[in-house]
mmCIF file of C-alpha atoms in Angstrom:
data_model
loop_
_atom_site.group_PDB
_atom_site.id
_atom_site.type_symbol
_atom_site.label_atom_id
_atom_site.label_comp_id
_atom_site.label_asym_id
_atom_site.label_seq_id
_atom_site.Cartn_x
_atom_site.Cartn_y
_atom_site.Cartn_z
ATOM 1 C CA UNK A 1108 29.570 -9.489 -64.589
ATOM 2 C CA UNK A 1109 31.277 -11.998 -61.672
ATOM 3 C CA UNK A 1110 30.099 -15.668 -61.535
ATOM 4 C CA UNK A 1111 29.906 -16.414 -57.951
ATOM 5 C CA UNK A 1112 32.006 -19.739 -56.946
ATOM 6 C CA UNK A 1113 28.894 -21.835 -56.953
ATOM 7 C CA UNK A 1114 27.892 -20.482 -60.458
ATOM 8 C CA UNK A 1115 31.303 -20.951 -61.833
ATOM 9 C CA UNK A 1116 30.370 -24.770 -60.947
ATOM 10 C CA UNK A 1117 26.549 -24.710 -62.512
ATOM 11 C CA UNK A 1118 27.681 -23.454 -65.445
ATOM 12 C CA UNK A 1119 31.021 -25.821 -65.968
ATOM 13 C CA UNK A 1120 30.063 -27.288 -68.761
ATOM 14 C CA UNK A 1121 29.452 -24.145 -70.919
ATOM 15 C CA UNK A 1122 32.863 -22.625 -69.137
ATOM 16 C CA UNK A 1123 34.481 -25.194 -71.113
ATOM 17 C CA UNK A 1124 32.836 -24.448 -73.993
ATOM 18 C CA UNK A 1125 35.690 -21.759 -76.195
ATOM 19 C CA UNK A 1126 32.570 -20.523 -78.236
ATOM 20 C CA UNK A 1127 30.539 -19.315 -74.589
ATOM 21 C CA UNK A 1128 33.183 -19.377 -71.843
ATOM 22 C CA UNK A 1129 33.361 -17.153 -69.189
ATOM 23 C CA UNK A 1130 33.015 -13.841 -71.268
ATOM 24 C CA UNK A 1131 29.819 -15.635 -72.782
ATOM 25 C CA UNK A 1132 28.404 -16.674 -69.640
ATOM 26 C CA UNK A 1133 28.755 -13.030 -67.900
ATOM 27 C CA UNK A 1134 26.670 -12.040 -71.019
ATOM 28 C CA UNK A 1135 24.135 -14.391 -70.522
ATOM 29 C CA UNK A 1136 23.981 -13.422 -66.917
ATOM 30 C CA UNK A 1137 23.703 -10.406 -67.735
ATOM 31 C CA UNK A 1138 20.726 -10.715 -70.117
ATOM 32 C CA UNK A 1139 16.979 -9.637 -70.070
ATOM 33 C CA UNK A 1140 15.096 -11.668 -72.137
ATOM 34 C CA UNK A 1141 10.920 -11.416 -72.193
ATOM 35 C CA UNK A 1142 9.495 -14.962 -73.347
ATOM 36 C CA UNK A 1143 5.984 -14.361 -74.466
ATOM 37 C CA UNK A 1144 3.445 -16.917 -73.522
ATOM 38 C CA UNK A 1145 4.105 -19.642 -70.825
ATOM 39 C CA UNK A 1146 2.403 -22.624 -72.885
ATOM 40 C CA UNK A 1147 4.295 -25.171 -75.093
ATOM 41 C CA UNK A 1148 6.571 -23.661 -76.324
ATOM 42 C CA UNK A 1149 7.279 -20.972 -73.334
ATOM 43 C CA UNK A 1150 7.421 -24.040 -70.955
ATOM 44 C CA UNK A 1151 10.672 -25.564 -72.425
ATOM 45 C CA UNK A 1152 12.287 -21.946 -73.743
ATOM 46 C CA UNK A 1153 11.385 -20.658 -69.659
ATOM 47 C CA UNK A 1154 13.013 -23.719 -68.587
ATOM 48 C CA UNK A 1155 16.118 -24.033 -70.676
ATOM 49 C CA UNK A 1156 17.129 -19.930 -70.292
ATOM 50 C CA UNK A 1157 16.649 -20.427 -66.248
ATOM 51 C CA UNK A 1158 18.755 -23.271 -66.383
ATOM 52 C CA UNK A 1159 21.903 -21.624 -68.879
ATOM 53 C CA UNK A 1160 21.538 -18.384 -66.098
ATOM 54 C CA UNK A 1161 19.503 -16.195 -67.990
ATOM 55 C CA UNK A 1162 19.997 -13.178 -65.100
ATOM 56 C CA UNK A 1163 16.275 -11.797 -65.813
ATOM 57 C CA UNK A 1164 13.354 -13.737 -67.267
ATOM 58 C CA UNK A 1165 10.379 -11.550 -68.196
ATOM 59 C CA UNK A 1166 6.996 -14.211 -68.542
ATOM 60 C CA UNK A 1167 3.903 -12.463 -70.448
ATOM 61 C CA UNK A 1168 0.712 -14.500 -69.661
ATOM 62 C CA UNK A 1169 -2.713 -14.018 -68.809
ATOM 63 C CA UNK A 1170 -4.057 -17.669 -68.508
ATOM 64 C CA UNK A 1171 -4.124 -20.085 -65.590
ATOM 65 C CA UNK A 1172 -3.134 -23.641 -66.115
ATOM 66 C CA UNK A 1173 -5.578 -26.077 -66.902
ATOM 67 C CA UNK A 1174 -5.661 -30.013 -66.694
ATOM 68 C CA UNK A 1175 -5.445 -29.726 -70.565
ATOM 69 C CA UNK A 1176 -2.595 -27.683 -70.807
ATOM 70 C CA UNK A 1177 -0.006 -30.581 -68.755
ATOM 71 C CA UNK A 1178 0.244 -32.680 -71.908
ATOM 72 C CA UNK A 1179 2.926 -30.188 -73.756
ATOM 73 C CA UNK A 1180 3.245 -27.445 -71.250
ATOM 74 C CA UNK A 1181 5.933 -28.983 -69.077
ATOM 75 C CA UNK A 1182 6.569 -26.257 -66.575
ATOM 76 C CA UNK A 1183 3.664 -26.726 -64.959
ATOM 77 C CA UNK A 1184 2.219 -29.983 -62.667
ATOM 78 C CA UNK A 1185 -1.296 -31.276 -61.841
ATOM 79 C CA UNK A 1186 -0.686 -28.926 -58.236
ATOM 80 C CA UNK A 1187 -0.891 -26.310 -60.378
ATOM 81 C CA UNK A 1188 -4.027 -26.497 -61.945
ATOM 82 C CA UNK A 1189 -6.058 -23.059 -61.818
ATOM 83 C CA UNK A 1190 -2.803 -21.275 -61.147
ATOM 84 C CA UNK A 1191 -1.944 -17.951 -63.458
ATOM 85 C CA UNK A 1192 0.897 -19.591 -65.645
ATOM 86 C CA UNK A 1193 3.313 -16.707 -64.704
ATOM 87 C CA UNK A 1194 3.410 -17.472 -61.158
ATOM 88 C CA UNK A 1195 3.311 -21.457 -61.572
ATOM 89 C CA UNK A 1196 6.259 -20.950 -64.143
ATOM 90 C CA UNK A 1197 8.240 -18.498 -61.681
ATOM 91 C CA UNK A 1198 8.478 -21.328 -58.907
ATOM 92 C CA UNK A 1199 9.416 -23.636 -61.185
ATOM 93 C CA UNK A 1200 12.326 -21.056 -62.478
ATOM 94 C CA UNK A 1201 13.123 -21.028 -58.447
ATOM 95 C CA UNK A 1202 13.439 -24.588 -57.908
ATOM 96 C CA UNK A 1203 15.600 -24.865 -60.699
ATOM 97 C CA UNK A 1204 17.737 -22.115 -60.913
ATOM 98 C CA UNK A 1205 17.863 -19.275 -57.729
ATOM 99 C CA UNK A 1206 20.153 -17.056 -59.814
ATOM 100 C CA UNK A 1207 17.079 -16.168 -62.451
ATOM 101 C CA UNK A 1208 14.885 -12.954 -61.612
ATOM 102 C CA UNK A 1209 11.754 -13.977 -63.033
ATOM 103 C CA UNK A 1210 9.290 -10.685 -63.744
ATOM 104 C CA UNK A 1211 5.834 -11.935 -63.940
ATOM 105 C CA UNK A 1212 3.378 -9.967 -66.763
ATOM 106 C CA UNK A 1213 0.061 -11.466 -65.818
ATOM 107 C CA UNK A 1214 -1.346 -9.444 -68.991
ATOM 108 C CA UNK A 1215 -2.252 -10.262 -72.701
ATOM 109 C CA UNK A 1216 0.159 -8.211 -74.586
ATOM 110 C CA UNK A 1217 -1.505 -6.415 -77.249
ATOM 111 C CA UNK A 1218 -0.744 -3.073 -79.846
ATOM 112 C CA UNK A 1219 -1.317 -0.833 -76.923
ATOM 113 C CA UNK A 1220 1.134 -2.196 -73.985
ATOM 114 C CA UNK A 1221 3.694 -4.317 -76.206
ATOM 115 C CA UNK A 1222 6.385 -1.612 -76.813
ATOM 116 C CA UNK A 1223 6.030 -0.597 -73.435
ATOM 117 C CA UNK A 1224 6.403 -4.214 -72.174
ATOM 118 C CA UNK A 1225 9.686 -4.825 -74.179
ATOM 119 C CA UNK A 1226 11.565 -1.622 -74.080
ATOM 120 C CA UNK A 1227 13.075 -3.316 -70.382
ATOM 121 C CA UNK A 1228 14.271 -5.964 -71.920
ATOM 122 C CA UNK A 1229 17.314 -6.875 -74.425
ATOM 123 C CA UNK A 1230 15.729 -10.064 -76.422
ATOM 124 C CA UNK A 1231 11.646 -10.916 -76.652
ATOM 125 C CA UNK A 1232 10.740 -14.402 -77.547
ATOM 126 C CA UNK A 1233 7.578 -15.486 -78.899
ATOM 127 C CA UNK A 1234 5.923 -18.721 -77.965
ATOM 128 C CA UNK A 1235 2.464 -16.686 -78.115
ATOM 129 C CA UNK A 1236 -0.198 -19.192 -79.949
ATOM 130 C CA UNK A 1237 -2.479 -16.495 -82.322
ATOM 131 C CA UNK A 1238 -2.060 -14.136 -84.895
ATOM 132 C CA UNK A 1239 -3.009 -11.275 -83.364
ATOM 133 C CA UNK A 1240 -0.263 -11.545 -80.692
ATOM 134 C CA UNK A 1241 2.801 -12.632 -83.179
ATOM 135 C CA UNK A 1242 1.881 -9.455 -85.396
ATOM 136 C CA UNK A 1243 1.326 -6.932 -82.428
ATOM 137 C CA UNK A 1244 4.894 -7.964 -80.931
ATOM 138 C CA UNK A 1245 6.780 -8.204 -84.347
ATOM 139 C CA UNK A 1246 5.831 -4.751 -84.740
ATOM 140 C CA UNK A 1247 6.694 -3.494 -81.140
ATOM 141 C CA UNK A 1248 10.083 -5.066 -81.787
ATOM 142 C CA UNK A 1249 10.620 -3.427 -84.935
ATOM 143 C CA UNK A 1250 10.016 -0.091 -83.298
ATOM 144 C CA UNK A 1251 11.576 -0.789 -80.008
ATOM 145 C CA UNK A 1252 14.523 -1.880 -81.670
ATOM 146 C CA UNK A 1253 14.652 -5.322 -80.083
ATOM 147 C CA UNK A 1254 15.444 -8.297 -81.797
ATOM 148 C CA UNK A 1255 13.170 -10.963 -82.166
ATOM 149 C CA UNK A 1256 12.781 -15.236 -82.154
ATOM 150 C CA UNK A 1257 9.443 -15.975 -82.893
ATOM 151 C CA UNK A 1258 8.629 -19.913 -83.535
ATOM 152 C CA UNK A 1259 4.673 -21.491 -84.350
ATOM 153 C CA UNK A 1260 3.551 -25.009 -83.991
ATOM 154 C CA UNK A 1261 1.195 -27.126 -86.346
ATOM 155 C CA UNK A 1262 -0.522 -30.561 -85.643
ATOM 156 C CA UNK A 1263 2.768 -32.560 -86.342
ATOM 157 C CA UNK A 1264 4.920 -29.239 -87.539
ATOM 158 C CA UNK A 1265 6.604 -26.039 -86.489
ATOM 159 C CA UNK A 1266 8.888 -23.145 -87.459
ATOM 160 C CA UNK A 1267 10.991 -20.791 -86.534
ATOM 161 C CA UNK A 1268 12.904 -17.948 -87.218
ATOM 162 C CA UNK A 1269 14.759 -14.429 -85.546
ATOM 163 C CA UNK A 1270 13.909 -11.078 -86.539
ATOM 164 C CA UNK A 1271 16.707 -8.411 -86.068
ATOM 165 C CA UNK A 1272 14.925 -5.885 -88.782
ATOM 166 C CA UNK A 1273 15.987 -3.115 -87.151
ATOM 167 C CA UNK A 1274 19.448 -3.981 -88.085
ATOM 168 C CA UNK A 1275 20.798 -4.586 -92.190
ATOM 169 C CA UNK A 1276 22.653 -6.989 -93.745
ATOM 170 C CA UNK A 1277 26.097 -6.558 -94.743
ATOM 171 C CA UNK A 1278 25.438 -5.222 -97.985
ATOM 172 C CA UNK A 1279 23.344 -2.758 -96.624
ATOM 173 C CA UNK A 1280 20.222 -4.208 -96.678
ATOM 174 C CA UNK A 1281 17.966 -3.677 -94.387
ATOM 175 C CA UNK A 1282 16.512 -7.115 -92.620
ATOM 176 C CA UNK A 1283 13.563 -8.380 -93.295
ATOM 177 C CA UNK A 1284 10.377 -8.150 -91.074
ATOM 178 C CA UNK A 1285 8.372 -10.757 -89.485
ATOM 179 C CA UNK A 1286 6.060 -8.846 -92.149
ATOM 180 C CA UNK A 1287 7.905 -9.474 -94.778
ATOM 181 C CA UNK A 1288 8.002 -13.180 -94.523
ATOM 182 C CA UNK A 1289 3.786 -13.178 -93.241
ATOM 183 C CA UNK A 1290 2.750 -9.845 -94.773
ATOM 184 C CA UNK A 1291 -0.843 -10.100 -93.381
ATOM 185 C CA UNK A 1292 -2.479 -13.105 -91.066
ATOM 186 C CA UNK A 1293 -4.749 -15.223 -92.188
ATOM 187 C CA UNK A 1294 -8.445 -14.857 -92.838
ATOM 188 C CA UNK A 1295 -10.288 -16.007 -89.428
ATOM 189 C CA UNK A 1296 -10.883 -19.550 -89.066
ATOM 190 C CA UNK A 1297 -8.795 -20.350 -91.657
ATOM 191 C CA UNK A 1298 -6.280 -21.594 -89.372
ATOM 192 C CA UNK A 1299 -7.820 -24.298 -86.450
ATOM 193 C CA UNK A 1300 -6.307 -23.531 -82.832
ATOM 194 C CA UNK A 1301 -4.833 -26.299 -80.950
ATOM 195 C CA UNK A 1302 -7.912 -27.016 -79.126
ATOM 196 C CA UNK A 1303 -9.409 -28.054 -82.421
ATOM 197 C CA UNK A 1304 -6.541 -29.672 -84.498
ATOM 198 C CA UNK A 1305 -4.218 -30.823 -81.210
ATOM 199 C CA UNK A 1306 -0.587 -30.837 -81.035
ATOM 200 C CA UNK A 1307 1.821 -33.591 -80.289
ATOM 201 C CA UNK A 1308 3.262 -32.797 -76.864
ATOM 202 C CA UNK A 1309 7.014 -33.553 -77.459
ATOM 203 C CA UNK A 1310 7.367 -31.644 -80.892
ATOM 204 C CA UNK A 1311 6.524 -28.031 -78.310
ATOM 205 C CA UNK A 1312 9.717 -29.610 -76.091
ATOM 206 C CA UNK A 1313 11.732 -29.328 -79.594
ATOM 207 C CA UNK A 1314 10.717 -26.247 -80.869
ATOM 208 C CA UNK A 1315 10.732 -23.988 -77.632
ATOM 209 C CA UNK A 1316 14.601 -25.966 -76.950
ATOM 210 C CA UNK A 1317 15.714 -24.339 -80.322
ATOM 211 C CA UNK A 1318 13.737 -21.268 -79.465
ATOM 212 C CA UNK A 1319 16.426 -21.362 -76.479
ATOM 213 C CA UNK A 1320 19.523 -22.323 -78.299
ATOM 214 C CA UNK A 1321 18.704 -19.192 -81.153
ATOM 215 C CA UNK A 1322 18.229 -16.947 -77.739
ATOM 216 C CA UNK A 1323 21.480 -18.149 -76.080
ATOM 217 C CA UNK A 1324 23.229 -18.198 -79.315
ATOM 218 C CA UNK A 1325 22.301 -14.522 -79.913
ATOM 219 C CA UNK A 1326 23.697 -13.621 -76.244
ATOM 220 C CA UNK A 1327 26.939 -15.578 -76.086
ATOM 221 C CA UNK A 1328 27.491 -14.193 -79.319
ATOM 222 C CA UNK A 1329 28.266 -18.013 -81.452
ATOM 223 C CA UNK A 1330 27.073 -19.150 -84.456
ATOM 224 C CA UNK A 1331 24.668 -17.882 -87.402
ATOM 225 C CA UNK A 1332 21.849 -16.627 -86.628
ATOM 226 C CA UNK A 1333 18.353 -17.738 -88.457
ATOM 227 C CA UNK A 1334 17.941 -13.877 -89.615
ATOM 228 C CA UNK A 1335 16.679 -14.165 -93.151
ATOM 229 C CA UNK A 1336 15.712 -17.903 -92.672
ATOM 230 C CA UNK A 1337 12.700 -20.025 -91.190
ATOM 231 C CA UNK A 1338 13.634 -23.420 -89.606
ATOM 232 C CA UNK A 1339 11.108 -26.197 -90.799
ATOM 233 C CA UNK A 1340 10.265 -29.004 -88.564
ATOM 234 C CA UNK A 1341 8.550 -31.953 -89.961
ATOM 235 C CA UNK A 1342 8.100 -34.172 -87.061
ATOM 236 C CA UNK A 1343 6.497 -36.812 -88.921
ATOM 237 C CA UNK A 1344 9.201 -37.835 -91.032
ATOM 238 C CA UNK A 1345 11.940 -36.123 -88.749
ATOM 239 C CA UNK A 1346 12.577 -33.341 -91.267
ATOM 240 C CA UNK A 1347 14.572 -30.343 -90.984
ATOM 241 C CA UNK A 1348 14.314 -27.562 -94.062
ATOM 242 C CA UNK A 1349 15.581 -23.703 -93.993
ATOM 243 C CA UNK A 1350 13.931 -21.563 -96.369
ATOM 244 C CA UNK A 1351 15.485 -18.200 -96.937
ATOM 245 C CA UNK A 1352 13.607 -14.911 -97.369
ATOM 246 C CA UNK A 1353 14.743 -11.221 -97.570
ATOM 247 C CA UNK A 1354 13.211 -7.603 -96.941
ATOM 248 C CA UNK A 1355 10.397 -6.433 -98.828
ATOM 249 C CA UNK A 1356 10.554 -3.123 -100.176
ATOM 250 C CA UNK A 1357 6.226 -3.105 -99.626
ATOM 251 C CA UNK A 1358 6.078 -4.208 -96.259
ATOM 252 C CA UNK A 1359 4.585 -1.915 -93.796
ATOM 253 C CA UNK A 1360 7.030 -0.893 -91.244
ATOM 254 C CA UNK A 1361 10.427 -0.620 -92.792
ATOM 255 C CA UNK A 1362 9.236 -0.804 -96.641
ATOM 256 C CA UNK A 1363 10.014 2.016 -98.716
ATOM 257 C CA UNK A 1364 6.656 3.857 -98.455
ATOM 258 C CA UNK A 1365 7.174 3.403 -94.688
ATOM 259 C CA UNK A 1366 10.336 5.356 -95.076
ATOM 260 C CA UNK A 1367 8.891 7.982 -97.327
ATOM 261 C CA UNK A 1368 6.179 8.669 -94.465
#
């Protein structure tokens, strides 16, 4: 896919770049990636793809921004306030970066619509901030065949990892699921929402930018992936930890009883 001369400019400094260049930047125009949730971490992740020419951003939310929301959720302003989050974040992908086709979801994705929803695109992102959402689009990726980054945030913590298990390793292998590193959520209430236990504002800036770099990394084809490892963010004493973790022959969807079925 042709930059046009103007693009050829925005995008200089990533020309330059051997491991994107202009091979990796066509790809990235080329791309459809669907970022799930416009809140903390969807505000930086919308912001950063729209800015490295994502050609196609697909936004799934079904809130409208509130006064509250303006402490971590940077795409948005105080003009904004009582807007639905998709269109608020689609002119801010405008002003930034008229190149982008933003597709506005206005919906709560859920078991029922989610493989639908990401079937049209090549990468799905998830900055959603419940259980019931990470699990129901884990699974639609599995079965849709899409590959997955999927990052959570704590008071003063957050993680993050990609989930490509509808691919194997080299030995074979198959990759793990999101279910095999969270094989069931946890018990509700167990887990306060953000409302209740807050959030520092910047560490959502730092965890939807890596959710970007693991997206554009994926596309321009660089690097290692974090398939088969969750990044650990301690922002308290500036900490970052990889754990590894594999398939597990019990889990659900790609598990061996699964394949038995």
């Amino acid at each position: 896919m042709a930059l046009a001369p103007d693009e050829i400019e925005r995008y200089a400094r990533h020309l330059v770049l051997a491991e994107v260049g202009g091979p990796g930047q066509a790809r990235i125009k080329a791309a459809r990636i669907l970022v799930v949730g416009a809140g903390g971490l969807g505000a930086p992740l919308i912001q950063y793809l729209a800015a490295a020419g994502i050609g196609t951003i697909g936004i799934v939310d079904d809130d409208a921004v509130s006064l509250s929301n303006l402490q971590r959720q940077v795409i948005h302003g105080t003009p904004d306030l009582g807007r639905p989050k998709v269109e608020s974040a689609a002119d801010a992908v405008a002003r930034l970066n008229p190149h982008v086709t933003v597709v506005p979801h206005p919906v709560r994705i859920d078991p029922d619509n989610a493989v639908d929803l990401i079937t049209g695109y090549d990468l799905v992102a998830d900055g959603s901030d419940n259980f019931a959402t990470r699990y129901a689009v884990s699974d639609a990726c599995f079965r849709a065949r899409r590959p997955l980054v999927t990052a959570a945030l704590g008071r003063f913590d957050g993680t993050l990892t990609t989930i490509r298990a509808h691919e194997t390793g080299p030995d074979g292998t198959p990759n793990p699921t999101y279910r095999c590193l969270f094989p069931n959520p946890p018990p509700p209430g167990s887990v306060p929402a953000c409302a209740e236990a807050g959030v520092l504002g910047a560490l959502a800036g730092v965890m939807g930018s890596l959710m970007a770099m693991e997206l554009l990394r994926a596309v321009a084809g660089f690097g290692e992936p974090l398939v088969g490892r969750l990044l650990m963010v301690d922002a308290r004493a500036m900490r970052f930890e990889t754990l590894s973790y594999g398939w597990d022959p019990d889990n659900p969807l790609s598990g061996t009883a699964a394949s038995a079925a």
